[in-house]
PDB file of N, CA and C in Angstrom:
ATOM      1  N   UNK C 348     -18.126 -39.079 -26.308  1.00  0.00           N
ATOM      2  CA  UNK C 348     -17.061 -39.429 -25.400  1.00  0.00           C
ATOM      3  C   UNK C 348     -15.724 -38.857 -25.873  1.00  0.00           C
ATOM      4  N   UNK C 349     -15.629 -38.855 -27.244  1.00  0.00           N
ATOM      5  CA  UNK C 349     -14.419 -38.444 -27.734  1.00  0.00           C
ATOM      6  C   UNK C 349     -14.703 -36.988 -27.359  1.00  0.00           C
ATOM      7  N   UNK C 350     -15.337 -35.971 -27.522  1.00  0.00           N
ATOM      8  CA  UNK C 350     -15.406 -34.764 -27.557  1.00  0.00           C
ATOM      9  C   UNK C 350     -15.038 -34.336 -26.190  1.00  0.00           C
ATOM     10  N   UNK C 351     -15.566 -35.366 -25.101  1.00  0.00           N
ATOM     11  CA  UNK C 351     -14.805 -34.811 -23.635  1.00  0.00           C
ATOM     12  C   UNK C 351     -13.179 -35.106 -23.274  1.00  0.00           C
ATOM     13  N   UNK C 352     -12.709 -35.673 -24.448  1.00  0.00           N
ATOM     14  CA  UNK C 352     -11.391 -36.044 -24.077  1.00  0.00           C
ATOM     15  C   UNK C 352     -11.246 -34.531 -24.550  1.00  0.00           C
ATOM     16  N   UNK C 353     -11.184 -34.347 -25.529  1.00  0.00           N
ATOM     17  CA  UNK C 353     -10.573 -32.993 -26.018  1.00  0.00           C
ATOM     18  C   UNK C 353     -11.058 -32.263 -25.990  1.00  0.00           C
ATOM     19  N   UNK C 354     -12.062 -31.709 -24.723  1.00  0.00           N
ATOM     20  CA  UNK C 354     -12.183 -30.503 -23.998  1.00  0.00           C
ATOM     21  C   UNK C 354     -11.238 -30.856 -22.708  1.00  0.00           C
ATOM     22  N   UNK C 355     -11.172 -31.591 -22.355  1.00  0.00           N
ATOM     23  CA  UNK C 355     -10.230 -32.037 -20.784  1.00  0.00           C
ATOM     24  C   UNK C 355      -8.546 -31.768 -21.470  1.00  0.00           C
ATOM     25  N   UNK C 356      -8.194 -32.121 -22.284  1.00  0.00           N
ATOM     26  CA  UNK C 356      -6.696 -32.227 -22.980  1.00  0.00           C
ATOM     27  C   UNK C 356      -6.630 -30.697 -23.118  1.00  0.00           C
ATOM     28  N   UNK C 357      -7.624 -30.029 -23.703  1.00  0.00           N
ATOM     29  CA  UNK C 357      -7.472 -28.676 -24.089  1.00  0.00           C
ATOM     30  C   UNK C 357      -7.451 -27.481 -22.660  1.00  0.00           C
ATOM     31  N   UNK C 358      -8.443 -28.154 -21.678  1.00  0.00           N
ATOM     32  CA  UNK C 358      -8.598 -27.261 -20.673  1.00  0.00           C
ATOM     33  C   UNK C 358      -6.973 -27.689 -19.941  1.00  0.00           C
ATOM     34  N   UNK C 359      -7.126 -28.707 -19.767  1.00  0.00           N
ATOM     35  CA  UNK C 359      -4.845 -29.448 -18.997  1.00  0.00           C
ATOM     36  C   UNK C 359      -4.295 -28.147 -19.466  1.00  0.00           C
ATOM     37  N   UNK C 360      -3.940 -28.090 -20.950  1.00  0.00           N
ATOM     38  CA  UNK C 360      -3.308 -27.514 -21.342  1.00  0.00           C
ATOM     39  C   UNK C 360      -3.204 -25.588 -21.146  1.00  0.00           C
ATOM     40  N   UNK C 361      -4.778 -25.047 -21.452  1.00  0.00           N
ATOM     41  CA  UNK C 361      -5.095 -23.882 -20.843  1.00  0.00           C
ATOM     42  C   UNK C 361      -4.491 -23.559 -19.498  1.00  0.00           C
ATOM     43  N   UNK C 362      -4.482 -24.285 -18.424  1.00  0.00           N
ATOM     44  CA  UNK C 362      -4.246 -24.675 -16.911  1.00  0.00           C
ATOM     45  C   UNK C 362      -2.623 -24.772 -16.970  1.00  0.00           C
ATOM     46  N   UNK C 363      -1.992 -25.297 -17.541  1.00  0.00           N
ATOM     47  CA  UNK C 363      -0.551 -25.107 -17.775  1.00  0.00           C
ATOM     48  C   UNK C 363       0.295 -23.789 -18.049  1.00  0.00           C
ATOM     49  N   UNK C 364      -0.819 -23.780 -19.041  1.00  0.00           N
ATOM     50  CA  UNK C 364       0.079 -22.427 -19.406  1.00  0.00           C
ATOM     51  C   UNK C 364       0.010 -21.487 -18.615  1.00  0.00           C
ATOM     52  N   UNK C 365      -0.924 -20.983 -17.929  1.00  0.00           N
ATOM     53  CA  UNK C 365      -1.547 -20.301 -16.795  1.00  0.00           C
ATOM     54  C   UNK C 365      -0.548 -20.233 -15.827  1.00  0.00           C
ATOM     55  N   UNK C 366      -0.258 -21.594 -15.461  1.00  0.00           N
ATOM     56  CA  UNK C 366       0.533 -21.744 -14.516  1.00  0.00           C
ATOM     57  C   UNK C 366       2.067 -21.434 -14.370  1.00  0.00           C
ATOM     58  N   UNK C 367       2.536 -21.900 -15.963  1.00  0.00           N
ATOM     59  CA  UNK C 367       4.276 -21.347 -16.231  1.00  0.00           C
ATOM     60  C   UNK C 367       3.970 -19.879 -15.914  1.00  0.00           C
ATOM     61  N   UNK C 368       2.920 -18.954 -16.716  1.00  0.00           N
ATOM     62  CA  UNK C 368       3.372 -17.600 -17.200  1.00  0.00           C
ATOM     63  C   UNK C 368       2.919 -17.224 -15.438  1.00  0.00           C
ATOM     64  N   UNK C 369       2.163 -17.551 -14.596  1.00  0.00           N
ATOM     65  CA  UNK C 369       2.396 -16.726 -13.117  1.00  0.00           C
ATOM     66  C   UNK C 369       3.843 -16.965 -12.364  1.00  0.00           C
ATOM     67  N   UNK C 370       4.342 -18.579 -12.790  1.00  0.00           N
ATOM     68  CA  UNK C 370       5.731 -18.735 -11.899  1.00  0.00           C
ATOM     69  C   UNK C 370       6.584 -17.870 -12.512  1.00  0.00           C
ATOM     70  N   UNK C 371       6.734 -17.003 -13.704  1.00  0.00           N
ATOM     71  CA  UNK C 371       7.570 -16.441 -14.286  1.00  0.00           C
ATOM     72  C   UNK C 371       7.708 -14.659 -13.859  1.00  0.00           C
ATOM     73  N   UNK C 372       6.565 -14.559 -13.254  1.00  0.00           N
ATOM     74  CA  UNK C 372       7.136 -12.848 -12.307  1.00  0.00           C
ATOM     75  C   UNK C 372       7.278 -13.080 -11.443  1.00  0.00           C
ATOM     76  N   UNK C 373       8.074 -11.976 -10.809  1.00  0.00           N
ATOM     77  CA  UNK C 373       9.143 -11.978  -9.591  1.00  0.00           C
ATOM     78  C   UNK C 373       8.291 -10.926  -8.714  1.00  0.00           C
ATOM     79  N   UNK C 374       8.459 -11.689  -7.151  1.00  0.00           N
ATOM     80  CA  UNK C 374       7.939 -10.690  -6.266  1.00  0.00           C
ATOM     81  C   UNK C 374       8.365  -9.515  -6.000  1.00  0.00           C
ATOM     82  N   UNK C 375       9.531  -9.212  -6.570  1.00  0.00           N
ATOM     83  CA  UNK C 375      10.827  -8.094  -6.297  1.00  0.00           C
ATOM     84  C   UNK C 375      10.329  -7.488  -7.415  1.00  0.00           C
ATOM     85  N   UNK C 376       9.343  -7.116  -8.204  1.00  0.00           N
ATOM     86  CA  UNK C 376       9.067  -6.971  -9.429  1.00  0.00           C
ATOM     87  C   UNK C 376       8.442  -5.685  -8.833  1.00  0.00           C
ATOM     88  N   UNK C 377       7.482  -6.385  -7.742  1.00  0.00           N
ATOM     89  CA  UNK C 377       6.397  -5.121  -7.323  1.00  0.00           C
ATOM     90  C   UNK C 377       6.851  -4.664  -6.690  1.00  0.00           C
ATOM     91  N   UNK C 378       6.541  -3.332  -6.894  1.00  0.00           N
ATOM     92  CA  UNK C 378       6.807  -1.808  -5.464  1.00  0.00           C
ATOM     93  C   UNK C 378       5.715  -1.447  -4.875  1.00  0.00           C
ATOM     94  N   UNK C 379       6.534  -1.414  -3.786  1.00  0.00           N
ATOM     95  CA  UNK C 379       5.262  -0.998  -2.666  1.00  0.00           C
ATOM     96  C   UNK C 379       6.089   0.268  -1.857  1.00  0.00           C
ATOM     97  N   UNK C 380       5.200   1.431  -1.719  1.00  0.00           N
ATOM     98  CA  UNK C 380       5.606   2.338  -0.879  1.00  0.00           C
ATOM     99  C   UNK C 380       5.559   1.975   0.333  1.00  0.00           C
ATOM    100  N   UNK C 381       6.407   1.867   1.152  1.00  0.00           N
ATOM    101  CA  UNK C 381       6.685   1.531   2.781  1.00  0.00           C
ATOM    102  C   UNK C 381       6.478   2.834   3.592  1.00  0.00           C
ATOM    103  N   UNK C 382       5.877   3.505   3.470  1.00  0.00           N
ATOM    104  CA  UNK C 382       5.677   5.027   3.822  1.00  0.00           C
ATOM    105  C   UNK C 382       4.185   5.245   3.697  1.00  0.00           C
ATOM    106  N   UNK C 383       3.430   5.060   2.810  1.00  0.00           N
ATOM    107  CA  UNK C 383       2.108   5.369   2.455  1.00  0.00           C
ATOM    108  C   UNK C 383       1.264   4.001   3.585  1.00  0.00           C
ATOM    109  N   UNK C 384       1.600   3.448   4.149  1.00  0.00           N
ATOM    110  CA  UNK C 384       0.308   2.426   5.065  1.00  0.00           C
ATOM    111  C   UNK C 384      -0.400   2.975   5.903  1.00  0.00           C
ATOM    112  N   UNK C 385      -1.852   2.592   6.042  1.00  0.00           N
ATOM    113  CA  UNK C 385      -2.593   3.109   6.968  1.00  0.00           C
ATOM    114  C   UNK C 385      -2.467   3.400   8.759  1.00  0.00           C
ATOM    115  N   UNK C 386      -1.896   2.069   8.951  1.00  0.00           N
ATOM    116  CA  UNK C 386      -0.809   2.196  10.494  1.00  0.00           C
ATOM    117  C   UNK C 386      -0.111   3.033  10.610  1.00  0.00           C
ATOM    118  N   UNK C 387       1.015   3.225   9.587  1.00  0.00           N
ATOM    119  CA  UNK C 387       1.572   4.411   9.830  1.00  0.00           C
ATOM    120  C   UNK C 387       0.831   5.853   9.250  1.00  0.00           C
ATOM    121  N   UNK C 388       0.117   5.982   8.810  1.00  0.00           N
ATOM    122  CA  UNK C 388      -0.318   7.350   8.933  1.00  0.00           C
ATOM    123  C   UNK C 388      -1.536   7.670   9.917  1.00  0.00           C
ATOM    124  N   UNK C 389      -2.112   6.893  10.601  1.00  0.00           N
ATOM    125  CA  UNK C 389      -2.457   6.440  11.913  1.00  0.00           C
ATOM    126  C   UNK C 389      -1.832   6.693  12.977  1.00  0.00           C
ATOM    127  N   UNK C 390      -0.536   6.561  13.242  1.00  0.00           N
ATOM    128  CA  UNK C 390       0.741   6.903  14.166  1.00  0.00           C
ATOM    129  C   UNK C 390       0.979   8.610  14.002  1.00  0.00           C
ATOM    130  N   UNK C 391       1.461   8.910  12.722  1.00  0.00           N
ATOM    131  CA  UNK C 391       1.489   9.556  12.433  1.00  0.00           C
ATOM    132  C   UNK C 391       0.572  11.086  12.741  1.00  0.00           C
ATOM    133  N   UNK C 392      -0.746  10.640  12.808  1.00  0.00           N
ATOM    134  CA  UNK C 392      -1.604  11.475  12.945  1.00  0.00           C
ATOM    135  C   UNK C 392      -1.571  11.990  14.581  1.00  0.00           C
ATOM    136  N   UNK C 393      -2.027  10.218  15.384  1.00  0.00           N
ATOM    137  CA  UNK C 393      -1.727  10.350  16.304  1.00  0.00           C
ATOM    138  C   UNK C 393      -1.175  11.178  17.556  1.00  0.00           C
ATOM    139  N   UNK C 394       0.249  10.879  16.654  1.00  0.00           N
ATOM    140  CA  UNK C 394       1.419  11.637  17.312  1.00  0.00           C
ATOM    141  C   UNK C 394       1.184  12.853  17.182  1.00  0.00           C
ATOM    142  N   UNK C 395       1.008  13.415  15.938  1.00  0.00           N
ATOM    143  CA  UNK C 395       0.616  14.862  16.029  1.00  0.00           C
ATOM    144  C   UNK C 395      -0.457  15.333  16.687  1.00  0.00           C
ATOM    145  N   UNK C 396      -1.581  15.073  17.204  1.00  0.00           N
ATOM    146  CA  UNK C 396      -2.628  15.206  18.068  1.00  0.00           C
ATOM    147  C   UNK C 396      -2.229  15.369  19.178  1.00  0.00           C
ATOM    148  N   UNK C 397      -1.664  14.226  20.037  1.00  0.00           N
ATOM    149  CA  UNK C 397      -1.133  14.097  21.627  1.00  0.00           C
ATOM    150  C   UNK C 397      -0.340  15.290  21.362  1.00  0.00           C
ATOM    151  N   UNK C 398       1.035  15.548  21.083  1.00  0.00           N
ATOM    152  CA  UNK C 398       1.469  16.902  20.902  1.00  0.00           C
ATOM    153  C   UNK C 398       1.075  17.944  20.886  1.00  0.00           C
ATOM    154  N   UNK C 399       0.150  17.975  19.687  1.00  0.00           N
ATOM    155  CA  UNK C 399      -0.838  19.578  19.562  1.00  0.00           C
ATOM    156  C   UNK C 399      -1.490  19.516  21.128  1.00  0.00           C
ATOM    157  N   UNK C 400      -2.370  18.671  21.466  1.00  0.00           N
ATOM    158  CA  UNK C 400      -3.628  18.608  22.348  1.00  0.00           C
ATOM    159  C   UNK C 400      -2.536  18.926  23.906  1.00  0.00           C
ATOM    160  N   UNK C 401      -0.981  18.222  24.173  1.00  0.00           N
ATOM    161  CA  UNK C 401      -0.426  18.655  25.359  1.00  0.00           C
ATOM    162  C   UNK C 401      -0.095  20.069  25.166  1.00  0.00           C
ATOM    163  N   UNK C 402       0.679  20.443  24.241  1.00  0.00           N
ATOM    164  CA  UNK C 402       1.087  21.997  24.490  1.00  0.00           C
ATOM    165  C   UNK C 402       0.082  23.274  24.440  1.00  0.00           C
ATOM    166  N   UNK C 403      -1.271  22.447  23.433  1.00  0.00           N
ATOM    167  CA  UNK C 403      -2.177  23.137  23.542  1.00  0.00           C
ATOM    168  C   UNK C 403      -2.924  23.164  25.308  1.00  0.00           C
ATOM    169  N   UNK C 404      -3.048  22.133  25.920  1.00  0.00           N
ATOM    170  CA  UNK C 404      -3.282  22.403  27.346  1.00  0.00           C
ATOM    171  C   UNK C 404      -2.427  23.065  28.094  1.00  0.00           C
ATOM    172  N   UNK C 405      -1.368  23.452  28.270  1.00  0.00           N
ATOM    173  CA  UNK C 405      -0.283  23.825  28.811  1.00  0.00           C
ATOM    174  C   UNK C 405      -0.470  25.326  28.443  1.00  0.00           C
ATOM    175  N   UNK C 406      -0.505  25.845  27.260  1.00  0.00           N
ATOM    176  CA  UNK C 406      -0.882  27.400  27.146  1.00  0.00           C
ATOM    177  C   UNK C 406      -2.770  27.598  27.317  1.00  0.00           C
ATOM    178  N   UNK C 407      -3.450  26.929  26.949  1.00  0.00           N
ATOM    179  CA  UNK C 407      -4.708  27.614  27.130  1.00  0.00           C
ATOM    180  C   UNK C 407      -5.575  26.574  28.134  1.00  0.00           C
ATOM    181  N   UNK C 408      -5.081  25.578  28.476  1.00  0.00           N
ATOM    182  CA  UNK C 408      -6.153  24.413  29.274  1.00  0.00           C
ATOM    183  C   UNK C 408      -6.968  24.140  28.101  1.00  0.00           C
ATOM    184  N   UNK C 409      -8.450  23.467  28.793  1.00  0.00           N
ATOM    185  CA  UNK C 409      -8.860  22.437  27.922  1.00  0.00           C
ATOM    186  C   UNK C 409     -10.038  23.172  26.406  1.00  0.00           C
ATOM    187  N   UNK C 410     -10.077  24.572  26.522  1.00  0.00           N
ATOM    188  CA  UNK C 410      -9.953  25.044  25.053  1.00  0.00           C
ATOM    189  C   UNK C 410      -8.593  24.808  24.214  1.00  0.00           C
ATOM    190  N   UNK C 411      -7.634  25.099  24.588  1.00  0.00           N
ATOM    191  CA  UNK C 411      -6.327  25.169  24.264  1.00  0.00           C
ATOM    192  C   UNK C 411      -6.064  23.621  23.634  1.00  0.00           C
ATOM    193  N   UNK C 412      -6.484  22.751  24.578  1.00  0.00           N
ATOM    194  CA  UNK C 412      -6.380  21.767  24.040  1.00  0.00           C
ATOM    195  C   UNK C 412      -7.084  21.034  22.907  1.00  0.00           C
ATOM    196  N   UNK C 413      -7.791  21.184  23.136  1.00  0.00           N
ATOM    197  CA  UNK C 413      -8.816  20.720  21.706  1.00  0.00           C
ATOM    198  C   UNK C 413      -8.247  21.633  20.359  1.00  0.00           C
ATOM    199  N   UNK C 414      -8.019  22.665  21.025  1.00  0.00           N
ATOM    200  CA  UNK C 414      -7.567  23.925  19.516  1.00  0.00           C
ATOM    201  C   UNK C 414      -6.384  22.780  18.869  1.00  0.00           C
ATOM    202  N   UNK C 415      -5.410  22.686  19.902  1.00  0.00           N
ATOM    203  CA  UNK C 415      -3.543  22.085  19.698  1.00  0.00           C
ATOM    204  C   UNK C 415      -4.180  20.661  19.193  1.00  0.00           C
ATOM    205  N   UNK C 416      -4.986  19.770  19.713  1.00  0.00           N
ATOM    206  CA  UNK C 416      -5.285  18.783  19.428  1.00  0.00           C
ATOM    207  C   UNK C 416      -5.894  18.632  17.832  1.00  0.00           C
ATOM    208  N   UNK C 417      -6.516  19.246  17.159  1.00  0.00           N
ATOM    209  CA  UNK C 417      -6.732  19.718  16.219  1.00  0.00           C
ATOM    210  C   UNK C 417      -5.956  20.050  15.195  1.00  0.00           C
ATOM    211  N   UNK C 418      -5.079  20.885  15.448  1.00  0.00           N
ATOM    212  CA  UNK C 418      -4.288  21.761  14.366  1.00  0.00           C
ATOM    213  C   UNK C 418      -2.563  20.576  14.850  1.00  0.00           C
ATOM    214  N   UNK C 419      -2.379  19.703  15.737  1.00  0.00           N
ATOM    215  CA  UNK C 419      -1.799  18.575  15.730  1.00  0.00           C
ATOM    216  C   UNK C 419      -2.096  17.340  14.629  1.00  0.00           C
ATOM    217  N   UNK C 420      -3.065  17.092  14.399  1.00  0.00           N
ATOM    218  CA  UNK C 420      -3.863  16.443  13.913  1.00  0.00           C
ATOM    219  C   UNK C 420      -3.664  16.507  12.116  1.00  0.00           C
ATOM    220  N   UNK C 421      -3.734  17.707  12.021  1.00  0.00           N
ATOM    221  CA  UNK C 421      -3.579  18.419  10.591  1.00  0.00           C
ATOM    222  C   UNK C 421      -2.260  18.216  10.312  1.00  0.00           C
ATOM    223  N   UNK C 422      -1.305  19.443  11.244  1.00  0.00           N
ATOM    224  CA  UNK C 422       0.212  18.806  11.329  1.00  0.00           C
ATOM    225  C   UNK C 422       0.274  17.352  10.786  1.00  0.00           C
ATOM    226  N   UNK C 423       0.055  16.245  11.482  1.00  0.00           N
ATOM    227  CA  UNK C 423       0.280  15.134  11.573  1.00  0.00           C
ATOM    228  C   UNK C 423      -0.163  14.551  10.190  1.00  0.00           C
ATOM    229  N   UNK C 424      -1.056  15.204   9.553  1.00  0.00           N
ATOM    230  CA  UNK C 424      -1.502  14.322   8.094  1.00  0.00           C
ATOM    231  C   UNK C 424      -0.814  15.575   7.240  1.00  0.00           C
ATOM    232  N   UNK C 425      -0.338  16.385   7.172  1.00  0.00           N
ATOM    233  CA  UNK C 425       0.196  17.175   6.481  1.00  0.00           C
ATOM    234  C   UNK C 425       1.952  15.871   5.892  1.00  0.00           C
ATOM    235  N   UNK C 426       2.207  16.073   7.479  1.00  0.00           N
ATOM    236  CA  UNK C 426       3.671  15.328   7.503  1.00  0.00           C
ATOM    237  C   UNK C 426       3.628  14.174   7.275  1.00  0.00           C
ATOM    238  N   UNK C 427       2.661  13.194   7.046  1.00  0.00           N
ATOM    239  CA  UNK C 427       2.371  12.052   6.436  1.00  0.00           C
ATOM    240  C   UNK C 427       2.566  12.444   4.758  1.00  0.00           C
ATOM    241  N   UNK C 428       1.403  12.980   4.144  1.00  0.00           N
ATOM    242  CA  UNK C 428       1.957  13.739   2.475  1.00  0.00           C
ATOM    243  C   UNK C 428       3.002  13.974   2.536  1.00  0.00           C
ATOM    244  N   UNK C 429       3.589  14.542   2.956  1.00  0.00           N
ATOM    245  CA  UNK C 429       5.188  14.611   3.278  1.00  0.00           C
ATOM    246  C   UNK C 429       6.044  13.768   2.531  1.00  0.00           C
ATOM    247  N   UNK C 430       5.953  13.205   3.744  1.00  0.00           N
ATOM    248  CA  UNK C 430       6.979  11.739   3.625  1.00  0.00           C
ATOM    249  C   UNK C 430       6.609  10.739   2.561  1.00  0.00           C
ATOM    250  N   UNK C 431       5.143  10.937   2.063  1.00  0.00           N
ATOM    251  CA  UNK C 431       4.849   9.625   1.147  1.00  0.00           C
ATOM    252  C   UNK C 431       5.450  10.426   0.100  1.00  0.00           C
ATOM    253  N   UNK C 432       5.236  11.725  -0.091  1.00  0.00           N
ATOM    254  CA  UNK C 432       5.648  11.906  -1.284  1.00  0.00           C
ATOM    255  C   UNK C 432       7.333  12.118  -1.470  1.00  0.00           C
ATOM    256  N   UNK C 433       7.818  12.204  -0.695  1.00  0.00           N
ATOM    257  CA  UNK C 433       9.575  12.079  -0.571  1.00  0.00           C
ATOM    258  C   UNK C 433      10.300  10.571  -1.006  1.00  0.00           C
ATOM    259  N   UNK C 434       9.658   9.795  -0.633  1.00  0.00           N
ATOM    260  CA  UNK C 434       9.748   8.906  -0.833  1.00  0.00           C
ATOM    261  C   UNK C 434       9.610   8.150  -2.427  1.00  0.00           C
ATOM    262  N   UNK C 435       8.336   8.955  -2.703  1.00  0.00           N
ATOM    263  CA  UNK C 435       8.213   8.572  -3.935  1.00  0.00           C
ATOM    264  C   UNK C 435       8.988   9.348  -4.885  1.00  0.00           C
ATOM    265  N   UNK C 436       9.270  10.073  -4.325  1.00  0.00           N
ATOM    266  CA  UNK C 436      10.351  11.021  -5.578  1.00  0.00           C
ATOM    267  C   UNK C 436      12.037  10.753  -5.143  1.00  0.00           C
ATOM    268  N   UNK C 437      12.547  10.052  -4.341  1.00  0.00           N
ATOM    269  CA  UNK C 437      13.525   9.519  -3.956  1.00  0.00           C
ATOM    270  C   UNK C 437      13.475   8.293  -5.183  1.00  0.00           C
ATOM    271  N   UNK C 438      12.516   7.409  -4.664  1.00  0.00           N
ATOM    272  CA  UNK C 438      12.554   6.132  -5.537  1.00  0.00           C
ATOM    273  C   UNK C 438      12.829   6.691  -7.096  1.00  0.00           C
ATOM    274  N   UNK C 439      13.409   5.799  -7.895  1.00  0.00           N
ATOM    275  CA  UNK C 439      13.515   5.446  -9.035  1.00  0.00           C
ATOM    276  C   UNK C 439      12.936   4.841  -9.374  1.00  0.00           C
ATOM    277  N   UNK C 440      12.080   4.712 -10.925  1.00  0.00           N
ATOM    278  CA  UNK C 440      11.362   3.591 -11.340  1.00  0.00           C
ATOM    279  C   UNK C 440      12.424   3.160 -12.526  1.00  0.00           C
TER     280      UNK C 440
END
């Protein structure tokens, strides 16, 4: 009986400490790139597709389009690397 007191006193205590040292970092601590999310490079892509795929219909019709839609597409994740990486070389650590 004695031996479960002082596994319970010892585990309290384990559980405490646990608990000070997580309240003690700050959420402002972590960085997060606001540029690199999947939504936005999703948009991103997007956008470059509808673009490629309209001007590509407009000069060749619907070969034209698939070509523009395509090489939009690329555009569009090209300019995503882009920006994530501008960003990250803007930031300071």
């Amino acid at each position: 009986m004695r031996k479960k007191k002082w596994v319970n006193l010892i585990s309290m205590l384990i559980v405490a400490c646990l608990l000070a040292l997580s309240l003690g970092t700050d959420a402002s601590a972590q960085r997060r790139n606001p540029e690199a999310g999947k939504k936005k490079a999703a948009k991103r892509i997007g956008i470059g597709t509808a673009i490629g795929a309209g001007a590509g219909g407009l000069i060749g019709g619907r070969k034209g389009a698939l070509v523009g839609a395509g090489m939009g597409a690329g555009g569009g994740a090209l300019y995503h690397l882009h920006k994530k990486r501008a960003y990250s070389r803007r930031r300071q650590r």
